[in-house]
Amino acid sequence: MPKMKSNSGAKKRFKVTGTGKIKRKKAFKRHILTKKSSKTKRQLGKDTLVDKADEKSIKKQLPYKF
């Protein structure tokens, strides 16, 4: 059997933690930042975990990370 391909977009967007959870960046930090408060912009810079409902599909896209 040939190897499965990982999804290139998912490879760039997600990292796996030591405990097997999936880390992601937050959205809404690219542009239109003038109307957002400093607190909001600071919090958007932090990483967060992927929701449980989405984990299954991401794991499917990254077959060799788990």
Short mmCIF file of C-alpha atoms in Angstrom, two decimals:
data_model
loop_
_atom_site.label_atom_id
_atom_site.label_comp_id
_atom_site.label_asym_id
_atom_site.label_seq_id
_atom_site.Cartn_x
_atom_site.Cartn_y
_atom_site.Cartn_z
CA MET A 1 0.00 0.00 0.00
CA PRO A 2 1.24 3.53 -0.70
CA LYS A 3 1.65 5.97 2.14
CA MET A 4 -1.26 8.23 3.07
CA LYS A 5 -0.84 11.93 2.39
CA SER A 6 -1.07 14.49 5.18
CA ASN A 7 -3.10 17.61 4.49
CA SER A 8 -0.58 20.39 3.77
CA GLY A 9 -2.77 23.15 5.22
CA ALA A 10 -3.33 21.20 8.44
CA LYS A 11 0.40 20.49 8.78
CA LYS A 12 1.09 24.21 8.90
CA ARG A 13 -1.76 25.12 11.25
CA PHE A 14 -1.71 22.51 14.01
CA LYS A 15 0.83 21.12 16.48
CA VAL A 16 0.43 18.15 18.79
CA THR A 17 1.17 18.55 22.51
CA GLY A 18 2.98 15.97 24.59
CA THR A 19 -0.31 14.64 25.94
CA GLY A 20 -1.77 14.24 22.42
CA LYS A 21 -4.01 17.31 22.35
CA ILE A 22 -3.99 19.59 19.31
CA LYS A 23 -2.83 23.21 19.54
CA ARG A 24 -3.97 26.00 17.22
CA LYS A 25 -3.64 29.76 16.79
CA LYS A 26 -6.61 32.06 17.34
CA ALA A 27 -8.35 33.85 14.46
CA PHE A 28 -9.00 37.60 13.98
CA LYS A 29 -5.45 38.87 14.60
CA ARG A 30 -4.44 39.64 10.97
CA HIS A 31 -5.99 43.01 10.14
CA ILE A 32 -8.59 45.59 11.27
CA LEU A 33 -6.73 45.82 14.58
CA THR A 34 -7.39 49.51 15.28
CA LYS A 35 -10.88 48.92 16.66
CA LYS A 36 -9.77 46.03 18.88
CA SER A 37 -8.59 46.74 22.39
CA SER A 38 -5.03 46.00 23.53
CA LYS A 39 -6.39 43.31 25.85
CA THR A 40 -8.21 41.58 22.99
CA LYS A 41 -5.17 41.70 20.71
CA ARG A 42 -2.94 40.32 23.48
CA GLN A 43 -5.30 37.42 24.13
CA LEU A 44 -5.58 36.62 20.42
CA GLY A 45 -1.81 36.15 20.29
CA LYS A 46 -1.93 33.13 22.58
CA ASP A 47 -2.34 29.54 21.43
CA THR A 48 -5.36 27.49 22.40
CA LEU A 49 -6.54 23.90 22.09
CA VAL A 50 -8.75 22.56 19.33
CA ASP A 51 -12.31 21.76 20.38
CA LYS A 52 -13.13 18.11 21.09
CA ALA A 53 -15.69 18.05 18.26
CA ASP A 54 -13.05 18.99 15.66
CA GLU A 55 -10.24 16.71 16.86
CA LYS A 56 -11.39 13.66 14.90
CA SER A 57 -11.29 15.41 11.51
CA ILE A 58 -7.88 16.98 12.19
CA LYS A 59 -6.42 13.65 13.28
CA LYS A 60 -7.64 12.21 9.99
CA GLN A 61 -5.81 14.96 8.08
CA LEU A 62 -2.54 14.31 9.98
CA PRO A 63 -2.19 10.51 9.97
CA TYR A 64 1.47 10.38 11.07
CA LYS A 65 1.33 12.83 13.97
CA PHE A 66 -0.56 10.50 16.34
#
